[in-house]
CSV table of C-alpha atoms and ligand atoms in Angstrom, one decimal:
chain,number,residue,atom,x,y,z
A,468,UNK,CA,77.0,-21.4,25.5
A,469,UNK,CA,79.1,-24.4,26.6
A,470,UNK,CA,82.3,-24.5,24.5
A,471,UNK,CA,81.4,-21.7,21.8
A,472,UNK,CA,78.9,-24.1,21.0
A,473,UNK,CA,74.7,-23.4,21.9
A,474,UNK,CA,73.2,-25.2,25.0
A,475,UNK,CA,69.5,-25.7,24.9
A,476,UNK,CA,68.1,-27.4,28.4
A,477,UNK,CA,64.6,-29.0,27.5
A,478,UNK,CA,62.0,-30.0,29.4
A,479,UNK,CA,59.6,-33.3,28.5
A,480,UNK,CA,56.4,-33.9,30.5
A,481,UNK,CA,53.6,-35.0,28.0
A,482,UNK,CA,52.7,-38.4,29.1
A,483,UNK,CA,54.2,-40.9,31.9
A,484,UNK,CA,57.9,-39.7,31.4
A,485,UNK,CA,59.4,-36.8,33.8
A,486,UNK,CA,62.7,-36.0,31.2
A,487,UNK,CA,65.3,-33.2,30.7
A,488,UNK,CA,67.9,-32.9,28.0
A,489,UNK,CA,71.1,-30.6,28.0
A,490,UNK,CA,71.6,-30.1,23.8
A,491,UNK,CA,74.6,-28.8,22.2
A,492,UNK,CA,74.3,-27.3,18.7
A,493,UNK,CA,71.0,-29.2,18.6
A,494,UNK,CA,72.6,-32.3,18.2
A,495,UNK,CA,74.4,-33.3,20.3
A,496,UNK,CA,73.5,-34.7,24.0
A,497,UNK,CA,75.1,-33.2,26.6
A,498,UNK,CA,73.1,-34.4,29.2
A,499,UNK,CA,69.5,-36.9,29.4
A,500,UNK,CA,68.0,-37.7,32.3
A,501,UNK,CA,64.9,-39.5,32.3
A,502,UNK,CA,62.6,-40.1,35.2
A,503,UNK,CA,60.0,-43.0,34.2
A,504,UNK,CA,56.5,-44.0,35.8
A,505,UNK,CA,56.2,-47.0,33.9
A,506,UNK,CA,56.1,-49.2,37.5
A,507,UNK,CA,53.4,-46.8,39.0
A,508,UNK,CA,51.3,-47.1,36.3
A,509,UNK,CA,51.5,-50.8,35.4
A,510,UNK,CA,49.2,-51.7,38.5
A,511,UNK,CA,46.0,-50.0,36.8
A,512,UNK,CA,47.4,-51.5,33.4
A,513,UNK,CA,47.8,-47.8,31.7
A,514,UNK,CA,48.6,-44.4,32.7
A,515,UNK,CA,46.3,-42.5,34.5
A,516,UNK,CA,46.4,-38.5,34.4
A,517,UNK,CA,46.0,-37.5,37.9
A,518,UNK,CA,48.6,-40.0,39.1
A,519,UNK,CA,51.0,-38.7,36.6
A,520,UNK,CA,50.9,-35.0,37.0
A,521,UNK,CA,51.5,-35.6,40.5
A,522,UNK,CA,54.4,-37.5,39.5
A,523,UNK,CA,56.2,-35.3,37.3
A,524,UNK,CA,55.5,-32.2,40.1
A,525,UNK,CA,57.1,-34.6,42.3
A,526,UNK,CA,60.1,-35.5,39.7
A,527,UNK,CA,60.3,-32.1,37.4
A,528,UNK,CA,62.7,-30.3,39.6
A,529,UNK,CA,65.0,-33.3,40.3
A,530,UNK,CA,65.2,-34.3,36.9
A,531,UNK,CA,66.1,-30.8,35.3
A,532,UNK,CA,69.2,-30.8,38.2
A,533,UNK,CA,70.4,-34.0,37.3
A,534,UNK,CA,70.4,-32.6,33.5
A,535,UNK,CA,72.2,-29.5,34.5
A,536,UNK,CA,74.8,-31.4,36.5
A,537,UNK,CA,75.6,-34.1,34.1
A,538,UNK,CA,76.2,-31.6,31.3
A,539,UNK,CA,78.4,-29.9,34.0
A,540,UNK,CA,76.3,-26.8,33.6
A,541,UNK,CA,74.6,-24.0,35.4
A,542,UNK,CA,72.1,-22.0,34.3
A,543,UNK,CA,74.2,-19.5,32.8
A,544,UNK,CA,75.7,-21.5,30.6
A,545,UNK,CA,72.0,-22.2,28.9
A,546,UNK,CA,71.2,-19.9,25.9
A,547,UNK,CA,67.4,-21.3,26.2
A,548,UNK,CA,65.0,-23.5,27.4
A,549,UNK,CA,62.5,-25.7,25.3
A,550,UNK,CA,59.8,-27.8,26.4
A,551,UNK,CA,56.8,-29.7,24.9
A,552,UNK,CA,53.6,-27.7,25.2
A,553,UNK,CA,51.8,-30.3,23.4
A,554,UNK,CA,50.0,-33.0,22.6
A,555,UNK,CA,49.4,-34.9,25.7
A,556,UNK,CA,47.9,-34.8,28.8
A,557,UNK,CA,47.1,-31.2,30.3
A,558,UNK,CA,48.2,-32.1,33.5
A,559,UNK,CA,51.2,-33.4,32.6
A,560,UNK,CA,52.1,-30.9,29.9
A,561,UNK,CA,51.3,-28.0,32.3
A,562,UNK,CA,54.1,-29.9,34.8
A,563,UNK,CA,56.6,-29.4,32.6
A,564,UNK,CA,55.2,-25.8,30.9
A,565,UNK,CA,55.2,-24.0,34.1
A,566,UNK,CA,58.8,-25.5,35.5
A,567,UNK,CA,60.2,-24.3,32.1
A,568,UNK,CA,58.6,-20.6,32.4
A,569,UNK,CA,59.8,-20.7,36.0
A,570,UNK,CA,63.3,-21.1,35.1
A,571,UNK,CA,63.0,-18.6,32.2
A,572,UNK,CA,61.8,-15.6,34.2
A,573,UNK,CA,64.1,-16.7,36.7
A,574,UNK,CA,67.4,-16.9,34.7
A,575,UNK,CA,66.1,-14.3,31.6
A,576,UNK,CA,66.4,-16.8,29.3
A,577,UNK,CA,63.8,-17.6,26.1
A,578,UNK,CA,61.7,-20.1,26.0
A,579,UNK,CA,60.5,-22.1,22.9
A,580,UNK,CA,57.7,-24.7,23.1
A,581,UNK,CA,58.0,-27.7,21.2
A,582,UNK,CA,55.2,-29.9,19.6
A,583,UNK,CA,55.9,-33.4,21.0
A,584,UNK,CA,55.7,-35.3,17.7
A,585,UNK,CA,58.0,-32.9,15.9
A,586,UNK,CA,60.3,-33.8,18.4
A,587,UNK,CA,60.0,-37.5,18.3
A,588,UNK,CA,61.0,-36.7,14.2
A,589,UNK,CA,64.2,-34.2,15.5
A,590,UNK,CA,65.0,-37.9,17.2
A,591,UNK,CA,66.8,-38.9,14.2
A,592,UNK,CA,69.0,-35.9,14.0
A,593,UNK,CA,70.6,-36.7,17.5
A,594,UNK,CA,71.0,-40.2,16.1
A,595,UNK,CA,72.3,-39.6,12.2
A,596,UNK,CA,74.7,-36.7,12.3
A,597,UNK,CA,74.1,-36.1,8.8
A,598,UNK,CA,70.7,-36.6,7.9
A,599,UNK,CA,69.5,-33.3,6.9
A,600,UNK,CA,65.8,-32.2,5.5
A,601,UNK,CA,63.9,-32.7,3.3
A,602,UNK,CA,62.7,-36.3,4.3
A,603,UNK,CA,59.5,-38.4,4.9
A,604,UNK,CA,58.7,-39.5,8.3
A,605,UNK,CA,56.7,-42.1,10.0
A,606,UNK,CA,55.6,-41.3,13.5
A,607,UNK,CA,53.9,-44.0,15.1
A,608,UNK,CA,53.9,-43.6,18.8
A,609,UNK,CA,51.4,-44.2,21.9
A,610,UNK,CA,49.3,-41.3,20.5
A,611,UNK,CA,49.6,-40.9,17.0
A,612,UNK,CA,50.5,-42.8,14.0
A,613,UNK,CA,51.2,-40.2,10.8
A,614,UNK,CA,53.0,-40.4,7.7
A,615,UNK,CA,54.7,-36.8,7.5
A,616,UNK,CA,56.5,-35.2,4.6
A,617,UNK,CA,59.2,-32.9,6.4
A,618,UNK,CA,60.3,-29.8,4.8
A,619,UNK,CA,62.4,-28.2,6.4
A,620,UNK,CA,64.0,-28.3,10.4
A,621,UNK,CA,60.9,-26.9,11.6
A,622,UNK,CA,57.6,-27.5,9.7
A,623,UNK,CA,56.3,-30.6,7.7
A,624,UNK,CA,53.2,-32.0,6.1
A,625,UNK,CA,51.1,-34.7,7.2
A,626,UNK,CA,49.7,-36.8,4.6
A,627,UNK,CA,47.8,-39.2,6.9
A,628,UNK,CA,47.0,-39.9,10.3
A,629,UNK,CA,44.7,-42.5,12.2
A,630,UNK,CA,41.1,-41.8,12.2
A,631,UNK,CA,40.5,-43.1,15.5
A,632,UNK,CA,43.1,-45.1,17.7
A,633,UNK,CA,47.4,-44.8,17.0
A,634,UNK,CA,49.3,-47.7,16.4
A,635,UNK,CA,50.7,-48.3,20.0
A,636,UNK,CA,47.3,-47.7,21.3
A,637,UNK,CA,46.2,-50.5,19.7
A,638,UNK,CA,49.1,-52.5,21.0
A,639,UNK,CA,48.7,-51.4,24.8
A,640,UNK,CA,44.8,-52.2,24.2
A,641,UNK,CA,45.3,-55.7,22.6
A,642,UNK,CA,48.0,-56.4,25.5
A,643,UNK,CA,45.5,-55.9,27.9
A,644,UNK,CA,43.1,-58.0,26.3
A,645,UNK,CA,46.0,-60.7,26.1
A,646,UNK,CA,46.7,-60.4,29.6
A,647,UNK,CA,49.6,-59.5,28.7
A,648,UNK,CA,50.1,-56.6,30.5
A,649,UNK,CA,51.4,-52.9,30.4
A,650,UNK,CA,53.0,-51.1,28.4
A,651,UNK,CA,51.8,-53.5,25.8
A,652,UNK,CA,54.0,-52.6,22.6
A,653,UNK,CA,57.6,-54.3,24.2
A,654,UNK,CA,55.6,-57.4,25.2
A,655,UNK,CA,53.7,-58.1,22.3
A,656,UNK,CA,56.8,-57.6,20.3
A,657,UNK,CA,58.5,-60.4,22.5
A,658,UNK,CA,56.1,-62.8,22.6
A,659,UNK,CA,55.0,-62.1,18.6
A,660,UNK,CA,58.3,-64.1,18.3
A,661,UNK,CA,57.1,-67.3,19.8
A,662,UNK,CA,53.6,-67.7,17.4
A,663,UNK,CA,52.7,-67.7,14.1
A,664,UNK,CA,51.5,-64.7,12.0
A,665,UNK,CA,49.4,-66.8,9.8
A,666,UNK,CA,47.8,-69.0,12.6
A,667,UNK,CA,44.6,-66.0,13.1
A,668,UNK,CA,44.3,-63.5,9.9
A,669,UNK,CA,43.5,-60.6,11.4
A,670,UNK,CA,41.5,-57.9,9.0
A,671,UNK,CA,43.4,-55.2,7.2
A,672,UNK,CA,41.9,-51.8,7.4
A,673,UNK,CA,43.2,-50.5,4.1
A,674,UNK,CA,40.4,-47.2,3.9
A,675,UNK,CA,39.9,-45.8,0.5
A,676,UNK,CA,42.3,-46.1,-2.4
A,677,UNK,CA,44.9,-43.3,-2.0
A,678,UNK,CA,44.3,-42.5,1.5
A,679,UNK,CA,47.2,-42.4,3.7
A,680,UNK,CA,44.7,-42.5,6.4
A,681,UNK,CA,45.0,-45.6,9.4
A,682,UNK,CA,42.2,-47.0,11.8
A,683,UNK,CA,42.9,-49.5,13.8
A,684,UNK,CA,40.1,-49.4,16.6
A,685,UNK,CA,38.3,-52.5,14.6
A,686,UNK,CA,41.5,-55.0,15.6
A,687,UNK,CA,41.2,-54.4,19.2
A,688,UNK,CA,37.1,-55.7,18.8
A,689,UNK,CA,38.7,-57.9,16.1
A,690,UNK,CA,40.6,-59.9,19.0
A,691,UNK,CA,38.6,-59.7,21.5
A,692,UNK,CA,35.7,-61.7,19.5
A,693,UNK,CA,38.0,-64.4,18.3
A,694,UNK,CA,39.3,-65.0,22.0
A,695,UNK,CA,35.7,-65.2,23.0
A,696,UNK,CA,34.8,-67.5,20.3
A,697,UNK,CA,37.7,-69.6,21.0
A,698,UNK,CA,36.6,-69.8,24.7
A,699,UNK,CA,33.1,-70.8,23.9
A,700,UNK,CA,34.5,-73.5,21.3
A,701,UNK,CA,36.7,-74.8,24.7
A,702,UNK,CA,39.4,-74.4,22.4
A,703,UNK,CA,42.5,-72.8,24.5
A,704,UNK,CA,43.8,-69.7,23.1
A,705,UNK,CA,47.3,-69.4,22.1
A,706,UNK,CA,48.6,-66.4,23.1
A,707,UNK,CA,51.5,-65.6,20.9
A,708,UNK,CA,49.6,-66.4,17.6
A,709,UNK,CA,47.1,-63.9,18.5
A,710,UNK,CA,49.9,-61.3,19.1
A,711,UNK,CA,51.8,-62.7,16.0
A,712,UNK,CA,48.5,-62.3,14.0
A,713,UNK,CA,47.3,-58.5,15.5
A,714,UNK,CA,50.9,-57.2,15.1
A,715,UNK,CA,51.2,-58.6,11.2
A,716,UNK,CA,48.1,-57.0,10.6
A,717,UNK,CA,48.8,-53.4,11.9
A,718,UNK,CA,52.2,-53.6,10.5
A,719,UNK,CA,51.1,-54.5,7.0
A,720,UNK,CA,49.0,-51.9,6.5
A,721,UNK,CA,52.2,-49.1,7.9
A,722,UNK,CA,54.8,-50.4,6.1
A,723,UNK,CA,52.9,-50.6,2.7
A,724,UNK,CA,51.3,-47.2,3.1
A,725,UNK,CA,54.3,-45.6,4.5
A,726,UNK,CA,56.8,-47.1,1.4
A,727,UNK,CA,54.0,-46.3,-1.2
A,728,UNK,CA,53.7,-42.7,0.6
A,729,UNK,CA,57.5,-42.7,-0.5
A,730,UNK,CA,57.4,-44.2,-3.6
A,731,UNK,CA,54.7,-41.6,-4.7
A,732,UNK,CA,56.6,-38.4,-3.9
A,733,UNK,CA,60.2,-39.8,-5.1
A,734,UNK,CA,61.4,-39.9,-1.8
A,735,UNK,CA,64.4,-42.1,-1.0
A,736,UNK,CA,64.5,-41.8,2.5
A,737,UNK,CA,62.1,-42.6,5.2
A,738,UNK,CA,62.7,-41.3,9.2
A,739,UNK,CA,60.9,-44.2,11.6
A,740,UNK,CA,59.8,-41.9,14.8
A,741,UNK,CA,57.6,-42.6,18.4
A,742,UNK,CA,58.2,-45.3,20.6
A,743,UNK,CA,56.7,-48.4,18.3
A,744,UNK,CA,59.6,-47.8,15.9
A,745,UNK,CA,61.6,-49.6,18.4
A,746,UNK,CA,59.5,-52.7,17.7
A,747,UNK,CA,61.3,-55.3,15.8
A,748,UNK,CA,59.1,-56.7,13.6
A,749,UNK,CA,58.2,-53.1,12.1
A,750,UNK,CA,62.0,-53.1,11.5
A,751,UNK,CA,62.4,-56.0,9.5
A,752,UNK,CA,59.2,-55.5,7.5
A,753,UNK,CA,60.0,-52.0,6.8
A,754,UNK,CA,63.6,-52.9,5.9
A,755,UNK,CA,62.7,-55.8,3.1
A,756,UNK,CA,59.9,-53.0,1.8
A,757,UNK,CA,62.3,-50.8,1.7
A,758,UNK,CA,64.8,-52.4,0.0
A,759,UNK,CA,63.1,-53.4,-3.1
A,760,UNK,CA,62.5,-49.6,-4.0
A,761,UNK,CA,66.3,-48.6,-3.1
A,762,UNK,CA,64.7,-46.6,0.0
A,763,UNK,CA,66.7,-45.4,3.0
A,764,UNK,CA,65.6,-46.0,6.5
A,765,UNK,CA,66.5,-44.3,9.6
A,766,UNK,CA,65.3,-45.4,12.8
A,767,UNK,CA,66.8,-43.9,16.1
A,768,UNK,CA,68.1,-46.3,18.7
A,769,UNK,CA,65.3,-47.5,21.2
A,770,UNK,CA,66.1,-45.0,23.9
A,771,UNK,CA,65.6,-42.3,21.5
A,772,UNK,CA,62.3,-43.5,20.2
A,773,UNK,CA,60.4,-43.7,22.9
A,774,UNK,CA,59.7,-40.1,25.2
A,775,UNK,CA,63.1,-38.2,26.4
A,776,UNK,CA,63.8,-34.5,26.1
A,777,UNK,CA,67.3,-34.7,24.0
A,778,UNK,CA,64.7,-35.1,21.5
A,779,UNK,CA,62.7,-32.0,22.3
A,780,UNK,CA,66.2,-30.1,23.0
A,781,UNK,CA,66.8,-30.6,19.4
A,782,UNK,CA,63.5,-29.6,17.7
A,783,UNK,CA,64.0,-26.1,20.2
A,784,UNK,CA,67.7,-25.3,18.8
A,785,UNK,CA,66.5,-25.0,15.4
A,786,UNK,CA,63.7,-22.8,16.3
A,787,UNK,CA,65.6,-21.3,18.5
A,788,UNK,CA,68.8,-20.5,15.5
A,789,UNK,CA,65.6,-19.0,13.5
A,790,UNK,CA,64.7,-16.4,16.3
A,791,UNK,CA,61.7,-18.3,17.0
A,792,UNK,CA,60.7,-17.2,20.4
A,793,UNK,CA,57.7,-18.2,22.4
A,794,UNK,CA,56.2,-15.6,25.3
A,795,UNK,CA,55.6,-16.8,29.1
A,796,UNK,CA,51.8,-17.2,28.2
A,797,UNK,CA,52.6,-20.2,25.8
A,798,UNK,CA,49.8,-22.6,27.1
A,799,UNK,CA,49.4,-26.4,27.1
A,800,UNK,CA,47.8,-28.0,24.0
A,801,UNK,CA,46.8,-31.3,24.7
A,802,UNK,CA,45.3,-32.1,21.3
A,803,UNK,CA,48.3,-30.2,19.3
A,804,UNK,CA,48.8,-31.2,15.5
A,805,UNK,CA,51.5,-31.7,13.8
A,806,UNK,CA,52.3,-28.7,11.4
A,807,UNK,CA,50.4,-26.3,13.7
B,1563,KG4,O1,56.6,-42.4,21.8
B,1563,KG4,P1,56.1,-43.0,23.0
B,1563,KG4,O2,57.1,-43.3,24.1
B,1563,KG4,O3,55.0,-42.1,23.7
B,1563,KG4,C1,54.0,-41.4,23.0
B,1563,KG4,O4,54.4,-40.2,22.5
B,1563,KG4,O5,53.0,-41.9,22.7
B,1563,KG4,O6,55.3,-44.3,22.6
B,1563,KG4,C2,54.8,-45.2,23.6
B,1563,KG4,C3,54.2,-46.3,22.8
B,1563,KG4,C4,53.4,-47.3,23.7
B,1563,KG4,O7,52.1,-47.5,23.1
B,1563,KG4,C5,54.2,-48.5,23.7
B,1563,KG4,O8,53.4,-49.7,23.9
B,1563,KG4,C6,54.8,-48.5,22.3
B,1563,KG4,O9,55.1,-47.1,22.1
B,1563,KG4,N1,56.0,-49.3,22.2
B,1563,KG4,C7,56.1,-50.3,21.3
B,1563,KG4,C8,57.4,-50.9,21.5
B,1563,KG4,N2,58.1,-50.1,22.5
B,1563,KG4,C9,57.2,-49.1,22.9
B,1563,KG4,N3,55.3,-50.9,20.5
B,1563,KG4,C10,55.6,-52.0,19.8
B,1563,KG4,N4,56.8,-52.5,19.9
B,1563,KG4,C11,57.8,-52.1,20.8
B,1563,KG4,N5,58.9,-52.7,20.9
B,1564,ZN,ZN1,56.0,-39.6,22.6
């Protein structure tokens, strides 16, 4: 306890970001440190496993010290730990998994894995004091892209999900392509500025009627065959229509499936989650849907979209205030669902 009020220390490893979180009362952020490998892993233009596990054995310790001594805590102030067991990479995940254990045998305290995506949702409850359940959700991140209908603090539904790669796949994929570089999200949301949308229609993947299903593998190929054409025309390839042009594309096909999702059940809020809710465009398009069914959005401020532990240190209080415990044989799930 710090101040009467419950301290949860988290623990984020899952992909390319070494990150601990000191949590008060789930909510609110005592502490976030963030160690990123962003530079490392820009040279081979995306991240590569090895290289990050070694990173975050490298970084786990330091990270979860700075936490503890920003929040001015030790470990006997913490009434738990929580850290994502999945999705992600093993490697990674295990990083983080087995520093948390360590310090729960060590200090007797619980631990409580987190699913990753859940905690990109919990996100929003660090950043809108009173948003409570229930809600739906859009989640589109690096690794998954689902439209979610969240029941309660700790379990939701998931009425669709990509069929093959997530929205900021596609963006890191079609940024490669570009030359652009990496991440690929952040500069493809810059330079979509400078072109026009129209310029190259890119196709829609709607799927069947209904579905709230995604696919956006077909637009990476989708690019790649209009660059070469262009090249083999000798026509020169303008860089920020094309990203104008992919980005419209995916974000179309969100927005409309994510408001109708909304519209369907009655829902008059919507919770943007995952690091590609920090992209602009998605912003605007999603607010002037929005508004002309009188639907709230909530999007967390950029730092809290993309991967940090506050996030995680949230989704563990509320399992955590249920007597949700896990045991020290929790293991890593690198292909965890959401609602599992
Ligand atoms: O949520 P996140 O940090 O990690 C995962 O759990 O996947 O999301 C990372 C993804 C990357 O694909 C990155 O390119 C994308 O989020 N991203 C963006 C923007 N900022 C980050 N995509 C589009 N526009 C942005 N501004
Ligand atoms: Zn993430």
């Amino acid at each position: 306890m710090i101040n009467g009020r419950t301290a949860i220390l988290a623990i984020e490893s899952s992909c390319d970001e070494t990150a601990a979180a000191v949590m008060l009362d789930g909510r609110e952020t005592a502490s976030s440190a963030i160690s990123t490998q962003i530079e490392i892993h820009k040279m081979y233009g995306g991240v590569v496993p090895e290289i990050a596990s070694r990173h975050h054995l490298d970084n786990v310790n330091p990270v979860v010290d700075q936490a503890l001594r920003e929040a001015g805590a030790s470990m006997d102030d913490i009434d738990a730990i929580g850290v994502t067991y999945g999705p992600g990479l093993v490697g990674a995940l295990l990083i983080g998994l087995a520093t948390a254990k360590a310090y729960a045998l060590a200090a007797g305290k619980p631990l409580i894995g987190v699913n990753h995506i859940h905690g990109h949702i919990c996100a929003n409850f660090i950043a809108h004091p009173d948003l409570e359940p229930p809600f739906m959700a859009l989640v589109i991140s690096g690794g998954h892209t689902n439209i979610v209908d969240v029941t309660d603090y700790r379990s939701c539904r998931v009425l669709g999900g990509t069929r093959d790669d997530a929205a900021g796949e596609a963006y890191d994929k079609v940024a490669r392509v570009l030359g652009l570089g990496y991440p690929g999200g952040p500069l493809i949301d810059e330079i979509a500025k400078k072109g026009n949308p129209e310029a190259v229609p890119f196709k829609r993947v709607w799927l069947e009627k209904g579905s709230y299903d995604f696919s956006f593998s077909g637009i990476k190929t989708g690019v790649l065959n209009y660059i070469n054409k262009e090249k083999q025309a000798g026509r020169e390839v303008n860089i920020a229509d094309v990203a104008a042009g992919f980005q419209e594309a995916v974000l179309e096909v969100v927005v409309t499936k994510a408001v109708e999702a909304a519209r369907e059940r009655n829902e008059k809020r919507i919770v943007m989650a995952g690091g590609v809710a920090a992209n602009s465009r998605l912003r605007e398009m999603m607010t002037a849907e929005a508004d002309k069914y009188g639907i709230r959005l909530y999007f967390p401020p950029p730092a809290l979209c993309t991967d940090n532990a506050a996030m995680i240190g949230c989704a563990a209080y509320y399992r955590y205030i249920e007597g949700e415990r896990d045991g020290l044989d929790l293991d890593a799930v690198p292909n965890l669902e959401l609602g599992e």
